[in-house]
């Protein structure tokens, strides 16, 4: 076999391959054997039909076609290895010459990983929000906890903001009651904003047994996005009573003996949360700067596939679960289809560039993924998917996605290397030390940018 490679652009090559016919012997033998098992010829046992008879009855062309289909993957792979390129996706193969007994020649065009030079990232500087927990933050946190321990007592008066009402709902569109537009015994806290727009105004002032009708745009269901005439009937009104903020409350609502200890713990938890958010912000901004420093061409076909994948995931997974289609989603978002397409393309480009750049840094720094790191990552992904670790691991193995998970962890480690080398200061001018940054958190940051699609190499 002879092969040559031609660079069409920084992300695409054409391989030209010539195979002497004698090298196709194994594939020809396999073709005759396969056809032998598929056909019957009177006078010959199945599987024992001579090659000359197959040629006469079914044509030499059918044999050659089967042999070429068998041989192409092998010689394509050999050509890829000889050219030392990293192909992305499936090649476009064109058989340019097939002379029986003489030669098989073909070309294969395929996208490749571009050659990327890692820029000097030691001078990257970013600013992040300072970690500040105010007394108001503490009070809000404790109030939220207090709210969870509130009790309700039925009252014989008109419903007011903060009351819990039990209601029956009926929604009509164009005068017809929707099949999924009836709900009885719904518990609702007035002012929470958790149901339909306009319901707070409708139920406020109603006593048990009272009802009202209002118009609201439905958020989900069979008529999502449409205006509906909603009738609401109040069956009970209950007042919420909050527990006193004292040591007794602290003992009831937590493991602490005093309210001061509870507040101190709230401050610590809020500081930890803000520290996590600060680290994520640093990672995102350092990654932005890192990408700006590098020249990273993006293969057109790969970009097209990534855009389609992102659209598919949004329409058929995220929006489907909400009972929305793309048109309604864009209406809610206040975006045109052109704006959505431009935004999706921008995100796809950034995701691909991030994978290319961090993968190259993984290779340059020889970053390895330990089993413990992979296990930790798998458990986090399982938790976010709502599956048990065993179920998620089984699905990953069956789907051949272990390399994808390894890649996610490795990119997180690569980003951590860049962040550690960067200068990060907060809005108060203080230097932020991220040397002990959680690499798993960095992996999450990378995932948020790259999305679900994985830039895969096929040989």
PDB file of C-alpha atoms in Angstrom, residues 9-284:
ATOM      1  CA  UNK A   9      -6.748  23.615   5.507  1.00  0.00           C
ATOM      2  CA  UNK A  10      -5.627  23.618   9.164  1.00  0.00           C
ATOM      3  CA  UNK A  11      -8.484  21.295  10.109  1.00  0.00           C
ATOM      4  CA  UNK A  12      -8.937  19.031   7.083  1.00  0.00           C
ATOM      5  CA  UNK A  13      -6.734  16.669   5.068  1.00  0.00           C
ATOM      6  CA  UNK A  14      -7.068  14.444   2.009  1.00  0.00           C
ATOM      7  CA  UNK A  15      -5.448  11.026   2.122  1.00  0.00           C
ATOM      8  CA  UNK A  16      -4.616   9.380  -1.223  1.00  0.00           C
ATOM      9  CA  UNK A  17      -4.223   5.610  -1.045  1.00  0.00           C
ATOM     10  CA  UNK A  18      -3.155   3.012  -3.632  1.00  0.00           C
ATOM     11  CA  UNK A  19      -3.468  -0.709  -2.898  1.00  0.00           C
ATOM     12  CA  UNK A  20      -1.923  -3.330  -5.229  1.00  0.00           C
ATOM     13  CA  UNK A  21      -4.510  -5.959  -6.065  1.00  0.00           C
ATOM     14  CA  UNK A  22      -2.530  -8.827  -4.559  1.00  0.00           C
ATOM     15  CA  UNK A  23      -2.940  -7.179  -1.162  1.00  0.00           C
ATOM     16  CA  UNK A  24      -6.720  -7.563  -1.479  1.00  0.00           C
ATOM     17  CA  UNK A  25      -6.529 -11.385  -1.477  1.00  0.00           C
ATOM     18  CA  UNK A  26      -7.785 -11.750   2.123  1.00  0.00           C
ATOM     19  CA  UNK A  27     -10.695  -9.401   1.466  1.00  0.00           C
ATOM     20  CA  UNK A  28     -11.571 -11.207  -1.777  1.00  0.00           C
ATOM     21  CA  UNK A  29     -11.524 -14.563   0.020  1.00  0.00           C
ATOM     22  CA  UNK A  30     -13.771 -13.100   2.732  1.00  0.00           C
ATOM     23  CA  UNK A  31     -16.132 -11.717   0.068  1.00  0.00           C
ATOM     24  CA  UNK A  32     -16.492 -15.107  -1.641  1.00  0.00           C
ATOM     25  CA  UNK A  33     -17.050 -16.764   1.734  1.00  0.00           C
ATOM     26  CA  UNK A  34     -19.736 -14.250   2.725  1.00  0.00           C
ATOM     27  CA  UNK A  35     -21.564 -14.541  -0.593  1.00  0.00           C
ATOM     28  CA  UNK A  36     -21.306 -18.339  -0.324  1.00  0.00           C
ATOM     29  CA  UNK A  37     -23.252 -18.222   2.929  1.00  0.00           C
ATOM     30  CA  UNK A  38     -25.944 -15.966   1.485  1.00  0.00           C
ATOM     31  CA  UNK A  39     -26.830 -17.656  -1.834  1.00  0.00           C
ATOM     32  CA  UNK A  40     -27.790 -21.093  -3.153  1.00  0.00           C
ATOM     33  CA  UNK A  41     -26.871 -22.616  -6.511  1.00  0.00           C
ATOM     34  CA  UNK A  42     -28.416 -25.855  -7.692  1.00  0.00           C
ATOM     35  CA  UNK A  43     -25.887 -28.658  -7.725  1.00  0.00           C
ATOM     36  CA  UNK A  44     -23.681 -27.169  -5.011  1.00  0.00           C
ATOM     37  CA  UNK A  45     -23.885 -27.486  -1.253  1.00  0.00           C
ATOM     38  CA  UNK A  46     -24.382 -24.204   0.653  1.00  0.00           C
ATOM     39  CA  UNK A  47     -20.983 -22.646   1.333  1.00  0.00           C
ATOM     40  CA  UNK A  48     -19.232 -24.824  -1.266  1.00  0.00           C
ATOM     41  CA  UNK A  49     -19.909 -22.833  -4.427  1.00  0.00           C
ATOM     42  CA  UNK A  50     -16.671 -22.310  -6.459  1.00  0.00           C
ATOM     43  CA  UNK A  51     -15.508 -18.749  -7.011  1.00  0.00           C
ATOM     44  CA  UNK A  52     -15.824 -19.030 -10.808  1.00  0.00           C
ATOM     45  CA  UNK A  53     -19.503 -20.032 -10.429  1.00  0.00           C
ATOM     46  CA  UNK A  54     -20.190 -17.047  -8.156  1.00  0.00           C
ATOM     47  CA  UNK A  55     -18.526 -14.787 -10.730  1.00  0.00           C
ATOM     48  CA  UNK A  56     -20.684 -16.280 -13.503  1.00  0.00           C
ATOM     49  CA  UNK A  57     -23.983 -16.257 -11.603  1.00  0.00           C
ATOM     50  CA  UNK A  58     -23.733 -13.059  -9.577  1.00  0.00           C
ATOM     51  CA  UNK A  59     -21.042 -11.083 -11.339  1.00  0.00           C
ATOM     52  CA  UNK A  60     -17.449 -10.293 -10.462  1.00  0.00           C
ATOM     53  CA  UNK A  61     -18.567  -6.745  -9.653  1.00  0.00           C
ATOM     54  CA  UNK A  62     -20.586  -7.905  -6.637  1.00  0.00           C
ATOM     55  CA  UNK A  63     -17.522  -9.711  -5.292  1.00  0.00           C
ATOM     56  CA  UNK A  64     -15.263  -6.718  -5.837  1.00  0.00           C
ATOM     57  CA  UNK A  65     -17.750  -4.404  -4.121  1.00  0.00           C
ATOM     58  CA  UNK A  66     -17.905  -6.682  -1.072  1.00  0.00           C
ATOM     59  CA  UNK A  67     -14.108  -7.020  -0.984  1.00  0.00           C
ATOM     60  CA  UNK A  68     -13.534  -3.276  -1.259  1.00  0.00           C
ATOM     61  CA  UNK A  69     -16.045  -2.551   1.522  1.00  0.00           C
ATOM     62  CA  UNK A  70     -14.167  -5.041   3.692  1.00  0.00           C
ATOM     63  CA  UNK A  71     -10.735  -3.621   2.859  1.00  0.00           C
ATOM     64  CA  UNK A  72     -11.369   0.135   3.025  1.00  0.00           C
ATOM     65  CA  UNK A  73     -11.450   0.533   6.847  1.00  0.00           C
ATOM     66  CA  UNK A  74      -8.144  -1.328   7.210  1.00  0.00           C
ATOM     67  CA  UNK A  75      -6.272   0.683   4.570  1.00  0.00           C
ATOM     68  CA  UNK A  76      -7.828   3.966   5.709  1.00  0.00           C
ATOM     69  CA  UNK A  77      -6.585   3.292   9.247  1.00  0.00           C
ATOM     70  CA  UNK A  78      -3.107   2.426   7.958  1.00  0.00           C
ATOM     71  CA  UNK A  79      -3.023   5.655   5.937  1.00  0.00           C
ATOM     72  CA  UNK A  80      -4.107   7.684   8.989  1.00  0.00           C
ATOM     73  CA  UNK A  81      -1.345   6.122  11.090  1.00  0.00           C
ATOM     74  CA  UNK A  82       1.272   6.704   8.409  1.00  0.00           C
ATOM     75  CA  UNK A  83       0.244  10.353   8.056  1.00  0.00           C
ATOM     76  CA  UNK A  84       0.238  10.765  11.871  1.00  0.00           C
ATOM     77  CA  UNK A  85      -2.998  12.775  11.863  1.00  0.00           C
ATOM     78  CA  UNK A  86      -5.793  12.771  14.445  1.00  0.00           C
ATOM     79  CA  UNK A  87      -9.068  12.397  12.518  1.00  0.00           C
ATOM     80  CA  UNK A  88     -12.360  13.720  13.841  1.00  0.00           C
ATOM     81  CA  UNK A  89     -15.520  11.919  12.810  1.00  0.00           C
ATOM     82  CA  UNK A  90     -16.009   9.733   9.758  1.00  0.00           C
ATOM     83  CA  UNK A  91     -14.116  10.311   6.488  1.00  0.00           C
ATOM     84  CA  UNK A  92     -15.619  11.072   3.090  1.00  0.00           C
ATOM     85  CA  UNK A  93     -14.214   8.279   0.888  1.00  0.00           C
ATOM     86  CA  UNK A  94     -14.136   8.357  -2.908  1.00  0.00           C
ATOM     87  CA  UNK A  95     -12.913   5.318  -4.890  1.00  0.00           C
ATOM     88  CA  UNK A  96     -10.953   6.856  -7.736  1.00  0.00           C
ATOM     89  CA  UNK A  97      -9.786   3.667  -9.451  1.00  0.00           C
ATOM     90  CA  UNK A  98     -10.660  -0.031  -9.281  1.00  0.00           C
ATOM     91  CA  UNK A  99      -8.967  -2.247 -11.861  1.00  0.00           C
ATOM     92  CA  UNK A 100      -9.668  -5.923 -11.399  1.00  0.00           C
ATOM     93  CA  UNK A 101      -6.383  -7.738 -10.921  1.00  0.00           C
ATOM     94  CA  UNK A 102      -4.365  -4.509 -10.862  1.00  0.00           C
ATOM     95  CA  UNK A 103      -5.166  -1.701  -8.431  1.00  0.00           C
ATOM     96  CA  UNK A 104      -7.527  -0.150  -5.880  1.00  0.00           C
ATOM     97  CA  UNK A 105      -7.121   3.602  -5.385  1.00  0.00           C
ATOM     98  CA  UNK A 106      -9.193   5.897  -3.193  1.00  0.00           C
ATOM     99  CA  UNK A 107      -9.134   9.245  -1.438  1.00  0.00           C
ATOM    100  CA  UNK A 108     -10.376  10.010   2.055  1.00  0.00           C
ATOM    101  CA  UNK A 109     -11.129  13.532   3.224  1.00  0.00           C
ATOM    102  CA  UNK A 110     -11.506  13.946   6.954  1.00  0.00           C
ATOM    103  CA  UNK A 111     -11.459  16.656   9.598  1.00  0.00           C
ATOM    104  CA  UNK A 112      -8.487  16.561  11.949  1.00  0.00           C
ATOM    105  CA  UNK A 113      -7.490  18.076  15.249  1.00  0.00           C
ATOM    106  CA  UNK A 114      -5.628  21.269  14.446  1.00  0.00           C
ATOM    107  CA  UNK A 115      -2.064  21.739  15.621  1.00  0.00           C
ATOM    108  CA  UNK A 116      -2.258  24.123  18.561  1.00  0.00           C
ATOM    109  CA  UNK A 117       0.553  25.982  20.227  1.00  0.00           C
ATOM    110  CA  UNK A 118      -0.101  26.447  23.933  1.00  0.00           C
ATOM    111  CA  UNK A 119       0.289  30.178  24.685  1.00  0.00           C
ATOM    112  CA  UNK A 120       2.134  31.503  27.718  1.00  0.00           C
ATOM    113  CA  UNK A 121      -0.597  31.688  30.331  1.00  0.00           C
ATOM    114  CA  UNK A 122       1.564  32.760  33.256  1.00  0.00           C
ATOM    115  CA  UNK A 123       0.607  36.426  32.793  1.00  0.00           C
ATOM    116  CA  UNK A 124      -3.160  35.952  32.916  1.00  0.00           C
ATOM    117  CA  UNK A 125      -4.845  38.296  35.414  1.00  0.00           C
ATOM    118  CA  UNK A 126      -8.542  38.329  36.327  1.00  0.00           C
ATOM    119  CA  UNK A 127     -10.759  40.042  38.882  1.00  0.00           C
ATOM    120  CA  UNK A 128     -13.484  38.236  40.835  1.00  0.00           C
ATOM    121  CA  UNK A 129     -16.134  39.193  43.357  1.00  0.00           C
ATOM    122  CA  UNK A 130     -14.959  39.528  46.938  1.00  0.00           C
ATOM    123  CA  UNK A 131     -16.281  37.126  49.550  1.00  0.00           C
ATOM    124  CA  UNK A 132     -18.536  39.204  51.758  1.00  0.00           C
ATOM    125  CA  UNK A 133     -21.181  37.810  54.102  1.00  0.00           C
ATOM    126  CA  UNK A 134     -23.272  40.539  55.699  1.00  0.00           C
ATOM    127  CA  UNK A 135     -25.504  40.451  58.765  1.00  0.00           C
ATOM    128  CA  UNK A 136     -28.420  40.759  56.359  1.00  0.00           C
ATOM    129  CA  UNK A 137     -27.272  37.580  54.599  1.00  0.00           C
ATOM    130  CA  UNK A 138     -27.223  35.758  57.940  1.00  0.00           C
ATOM    131  CA  UNK A 139     -30.682  37.013  58.876  1.00  0.00           C
ATOM    132  CA  UNK A 140     -32.067  35.945  55.501  1.00  0.00           C
ATOM    133  CA  UNK A 141     -30.570  32.466  55.892  1.00  0.00           C
ATOM    134  CA  UNK A 142     -32.002  32.029  59.371  1.00  0.00           C
ATOM    135  CA  UNK A 143     -35.394  33.356  58.208  1.00  0.00           C
ATOM    136  CA  UNK A 144     -35.448  30.764  55.428  1.00  0.00           C
ATOM    137  CA  UNK A 145     -34.782  28.055  57.989  1.00  0.00           C
ATOM    138  CA  UNK A 146     -37.440  29.513  60.258  1.00  0.00           C
ATOM    139  CA  UNK A 147     -39.870  29.530  57.353  1.00  0.00           C
ATOM    140  CA  UNK A 148     -39.400  25.787  56.885  1.00  0.00           C
ATOM    141  CA  UNK A 149     -40.531  25.189  60.467  1.00  0.00           C
ATOM    142  CA  UNK A 150     -43.634  27.333  60.199  1.00  0.00           C
ATOM    143  CA  UNK A 151     -46.946  25.813  61.218  1.00  0.00           C
ATOM    144  CA  UNK A 152     -50.370  26.498  59.725  1.00  0.00           C
ATOM    145  CA  UNK A 153     -53.678  26.968  61.503  1.00  0.00           C
ATOM    146  CA  UNK A 154     -57.090  27.243  59.784  1.00  0.00           C
ATOM    147  CA  UNK A 155     -58.717  30.678  60.073  1.00  0.00           C
ATOM    148  CA  UNK A 156     -62.186  31.980  59.307  1.00  0.00           C
ATOM    149  CA  UNK A 157     -61.344  35.149  57.447  1.00  0.00           C
ATOM    150  CA  UNK A 158     -60.383  36.412  54.012  1.00  0.00           C
ATOM    151  CA  UNK A 159     -57.091  35.130  52.617  1.00  0.00           C
ATOM    152  CA  UNK A 160     -54.127  37.506  52.769  1.00  0.00           C
ATOM    153  CA  UNK A 161     -50.511  37.464  51.593  1.00  0.00           C
ATOM    154  CA  UNK A 162     -48.509  34.773  53.373  1.00  0.00           C
ATOM    155  CA  UNK A 163     -51.566  32.589  54.059  1.00  0.00           C
ATOM    156  CA  UNK A 164     -51.693  28.994  52.819  1.00  0.00           C
ATOM    157  CA  UNK A 165     -54.848  28.303  50.827  1.00  0.00           C
ATOM    158  CA  UNK A 166     -56.193  25.033  49.483  1.00  0.00           C
ATOM    159  CA  UNK A 167     -57.642  25.648  46.036  1.00  0.00           C
ATOM    160  CA  UNK A 168     -59.350  23.939  43.099  1.00  0.00           C
ATOM    161  CA  UNK A 169     -58.358  25.091  39.609  1.00  0.00           C
ATOM    162  CA  UNK A 170     -60.005  24.836  36.195  1.00  0.00           C
ATOM    163  CA  UNK A 171     -58.412  26.236  33.012  1.00  0.00           C
ATOM    164  CA  UNK A 172     -60.253  26.913  29.760  1.00  0.00           C
ATOM    165  CA  UNK A 173     -58.811  27.845  26.379  1.00  0.00           C
ATOM    166  CA  UNK A 174     -61.258  29.135  23.757  1.00  0.00           C
ATOM    167  CA  UNK A 175     -64.099  28.190  26.086  1.00  0.00           C
ATOM    168  CA  UNK A 176     -63.051  24.518  26.356  1.00  0.00           C
ATOM    169  CA  UNK A 177     -61.858  22.974  29.616  1.00  0.00           C
ATOM    170  CA  UNK A 178     -58.405  21.483  29.055  1.00  0.00           C
ATOM    171  CA  UNK A 179     -57.981  17.755  29.708  1.00  0.00           C
ATOM    172  CA  UNK A 180     -54.964  18.555  31.861  1.00  0.00           C
ATOM    173  CA  UNK A 181     -56.370  21.870  33.087  1.00  0.00           C
ATOM    174  CA  UNK A 182     -58.197  20.662  36.203  1.00  0.00           C
ATOM    175  CA  UNK A 183     -56.568  20.296  39.628  1.00  0.00           C
ATOM    176  CA  UNK A 184     -58.198  19.878  43.035  1.00  0.00           C
ATOM    177  CA  UNK A 185     -56.800  20.280  46.534  1.00  0.00           C
ATOM    178  CA  UNK A 186     -53.748  22.298  45.537  1.00  0.00           C
ATOM    179  CA  UNK A 187     -51.886  23.875  48.460  1.00  0.00           C
ATOM    180  CA  UNK A 188     -50.566  27.352  47.675  1.00  0.00           C
ATOM    181  CA  UNK A 189     -48.836  30.062  49.700  1.00  0.00           C
ATOM    182  CA  UNK A 190     -50.081  33.477  48.594  1.00  0.00           C
ATOM    183  CA  UNK A 191     -47.227  35.624  47.353  1.00  0.00           C
ATOM    184  CA  UNK A 192     -44.858  32.729  46.621  1.00  0.00           C
ATOM    185  CA  UNK A 193     -45.205  33.133  42.856  1.00  0.00           C
ATOM    186  CA  UNK A 194     -45.074  29.355  42.404  1.00  0.00           C
ATOM    187  CA  UNK A 195     -48.259  28.998  40.348  1.00  0.00           C
ATOM    188  CA  UNK A 196     -49.904  31.052  37.642  1.00  0.00           C
ATOM    189  CA  UNK A 197     -49.433  34.765  37.132  1.00  0.00           C
ATOM    190  CA  UNK A 198     -52.446  36.591  38.506  1.00  0.00           C
ATOM    191  CA  UNK A 199     -53.447  33.970  41.045  1.00  0.00           C
ATOM    192  CA  UNK A 200     -52.237  36.015  44.025  1.00  0.00           C
ATOM    193  CA  UNK A 201     -54.562  38.879  43.148  1.00  0.00           C
ATOM    194  CA  UNK A 202     -57.420  36.446  42.462  1.00  0.00           C
ATOM    195  CA  UNK A 203     -57.356  34.598  45.801  1.00  0.00           C
ATOM    196  CA  UNK A 204     -56.431  37.534  48.047  1.00  0.00           C
ATOM    197  CA  UNK A 205     -59.573  38.628  49.858  1.00  0.00           C
ATOM    198  CA  UNK A 206     -61.467  35.361  49.278  1.00  0.00           C
ATOM    199  CA  UNK A 207     -62.804  33.325  52.195  1.00  0.00           C
ATOM    200  CA  UNK A 208     -63.280  29.545  52.164  1.00  0.00           C
ATOM    201  CA  UNK A 209     -65.911  28.762  49.525  1.00  0.00           C
ATOM    202  CA  UNK A 210     -65.172  31.876  47.482  1.00  0.00           C
ATOM    203  CA  UNK A 211     -64.065  31.748  43.868  1.00  0.00           C
ATOM    204  CA  UNK A 212     -62.721  34.051  41.179  1.00  0.00           C
ATOM    205  CA  UNK A 213     -61.798  33.959  37.497  1.00  0.00           C
ATOM    206  CA  UNK A 214     -58.715  35.478  35.926  1.00  0.00           C
ATOM    207  CA  UNK A 215     -56.706  35.258  32.704  1.00  0.00           C
ATOM    208  CA  UNK A 216     -53.175  33.880  32.716  1.00  0.00           C
ATOM    209  CA  UNK A 217     -50.639  32.488  30.265  1.00  0.00           C
ATOM    210  CA  UNK A 218     -50.072  28.778  30.926  1.00  0.00           C
ATOM    211  CA  UNK A 219     -46.486  27.783  31.708  1.00  0.00           C
ATOM    212  CA  UNK A 220     -46.735  24.101  30.820  1.00  0.00           C
ATOM    213  CA  UNK A 221     -49.005  21.293  29.692  1.00  0.00           C
ATOM    214  CA  UNK A 222     -50.888  20.782  26.442  1.00  0.00           C
ATOM    215  CA  UNK A 223     -51.621  24.502  26.001  1.00  0.00           C
ATOM    216  CA  UNK A 224     -48.300  25.911  27.213  1.00  0.00           C
ATOM    217  CA  UNK A 225     -47.857  29.538  26.201  1.00  0.00           C
ATOM    218  CA  UNK A 226     -51.550  30.137  25.529  1.00  0.00           C
ATOM    219  CA  UNK A 227     -53.812  32.510  27.453  1.00  0.00           C
ATOM    220  CA  UNK A 228     -56.338  30.632  29.555  1.00  0.00           C
ATOM    221  CA  UNK A 229     -59.410  31.612  31.568  1.00  0.00           C
ATOM    222  CA  UNK A 230     -58.719  30.168  35.005  1.00  0.00           C
ATOM    223  CA  UNK A 231     -61.342  29.652  37.675  1.00  0.00           C
ATOM    224  CA  UNK A 232     -60.000  29.261  41.202  1.00  0.00           C
ATOM    225  CA  UNK A 233     -62.060  28.188  44.209  1.00  0.00           C
ATOM    226  CA  UNK A 234     -60.721  28.514  47.752  1.00  0.00           C
ATOM    227  CA  UNK A 235     -61.665  25.571  49.987  1.00  0.00           C
ATOM    228  CA  UNK A 236     -59.594  26.428  53.097  1.00  0.00           C
ATOM    229  CA  UNK A 237     -57.576  29.361  54.427  1.00  0.00           C
ATOM    230  CA  UNK A 238     -54.762  28.805  56.944  1.00  0.00           C
ATOM    231  CA  UNK A 239     -52.468  31.319  58.601  1.00  0.00           C
ATOM    232  CA  UNK A 240     -48.757  30.540  58.837  1.00  0.00           C
ATOM    233  CA  UNK A 241     -47.159  30.935  62.259  1.00  0.00           C
ATOM    234  CA  UNK A 242     -43.395  31.238  62.521  1.00  0.00           C
ATOM    235  CA  UNK A 243     -41.526  29.907  65.571  1.00  0.00           C
ATOM    236  CA  UNK A 244     -39.829  32.398  67.886  1.00  0.00           C
ATOM    237  CA  UNK A 245     -36.186  33.081  67.085  1.00  0.00           C
ATOM    238  CA  UNK A 246     -34.558  31.833  70.254  1.00  0.00           C
ATOM    239  CA  UNK A 247     -32.337  29.055  71.584  1.00  0.00           C
ATOM    240  CA  UNK A 248     -35.295  26.670  71.613  1.00  0.00           C
ATOM    241  CA  UNK A 249     -35.729  27.203  67.870  1.00  0.00           C
ATOM    242  CA  UNK A 250     -31.997  26.569  67.303  1.00  0.00           C
ATOM    243  CA  UNK A 251     -32.272  23.257  69.173  1.00  0.00           C
ATOM    244  CA  UNK A 252     -35.372  22.261  67.187  1.00  0.00           C
ATOM    245  CA  UNK A 253     -34.048  23.246  63.759  1.00  0.00           C
ATOM    246  CA  UNK A 254     -30.362  22.259  64.054  1.00  0.00           C
ATOM    247  CA  UNK A 255     -27.726  20.432  66.056  1.00  0.00           C
ATOM    248  CA  UNK A 256     -26.840  23.641  67.922  1.00  0.00           C
ATOM    249  CA  UNK A 257     -27.845  24.644  71.453  1.00  0.00           C
ATOM    250  CA  UNK A 258     -28.036  28.389  70.949  1.00  0.00           C
ATOM    251  CA  UNK A 259     -29.235  30.831  68.305  1.00  0.00           C
ATOM    252  CA  UNK A 260     -25.788  32.456  68.241  1.00  0.00           C
ATOM    253  CA  UNK A 261     -24.181  29.104  67.358  1.00  0.00           C
ATOM    254  CA  UNK A 262     -26.752  28.588  64.608  1.00  0.00           C
ATOM    255  CA  UNK A 263     -25.995  32.035  63.159  1.00  0.00           C
ATOM    256  CA  UNK A 264     -22.250  31.389  63.320  1.00  0.00           C
ATOM    257  CA  UNK A 265     -22.746  28.167  61.383  1.00  0.00           C
ATOM    258  CA  UNK A 266     -24.891  29.991  58.823  1.00  0.00           C
ATOM    259  CA  UNK A 267     -22.105  32.523  58.318  1.00  0.00           C
ATOM    260  CA  UNK A 268     -19.563  29.744  57.791  1.00  0.00           C
ATOM    261  CA  UNK A 269     -21.786  27.934  55.258  1.00  0.00           C
ATOM    262  CA  UNK A 270     -22.458  31.134  53.336  1.00  0.00           C
ATOM    263  CA  UNK A 271     -18.748  31.919  53.237  1.00  0.00           C
ATOM    264  CA  UNK A 272     -18.050  28.438  51.859  1.00  0.00           C
ATOM    265  CA  UNK A 273     -20.744  28.869  49.198  1.00  0.00           C
ATOM    266  CA  UNK A 274     -19.382  32.255  48.168  1.00  0.00           C
ATOM    267  CA  UNK A 275     -15.870  30.829  48.108  1.00  0.00           C
ATOM    268  CA  UNK A 276     -17.082  28.085  45.746  1.00  0.00           C
ATOM    269  CA  UNK A 277     -18.804  30.678  43.548  1.00  0.00           C
ATOM    270  CA  UNK A 278     -15.669  32.815  43.575  1.00  0.00           C
ATOM    271  CA  UNK A 279     -13.513  29.874  42.471  1.00  0.00           C
ATOM    272  CA  UNK A 280     -15.970  29.052  39.659  1.00  0.00           C
ATOM    273  CA  UNK A 281     -15.934  32.688  38.565  1.00  0.00           C
ATOM    274  CA  UNK A 282     -12.137  32.663  38.545  1.00  0.00           C
ATOM    275  CA  UNK A 283     -12.069  29.484  36.458  1.00  0.00           C
ATOM    276  CA  UNK A 284     -14.523  30.894  33.930  1.00  0.00           C
TER     277      UNK A 284
END
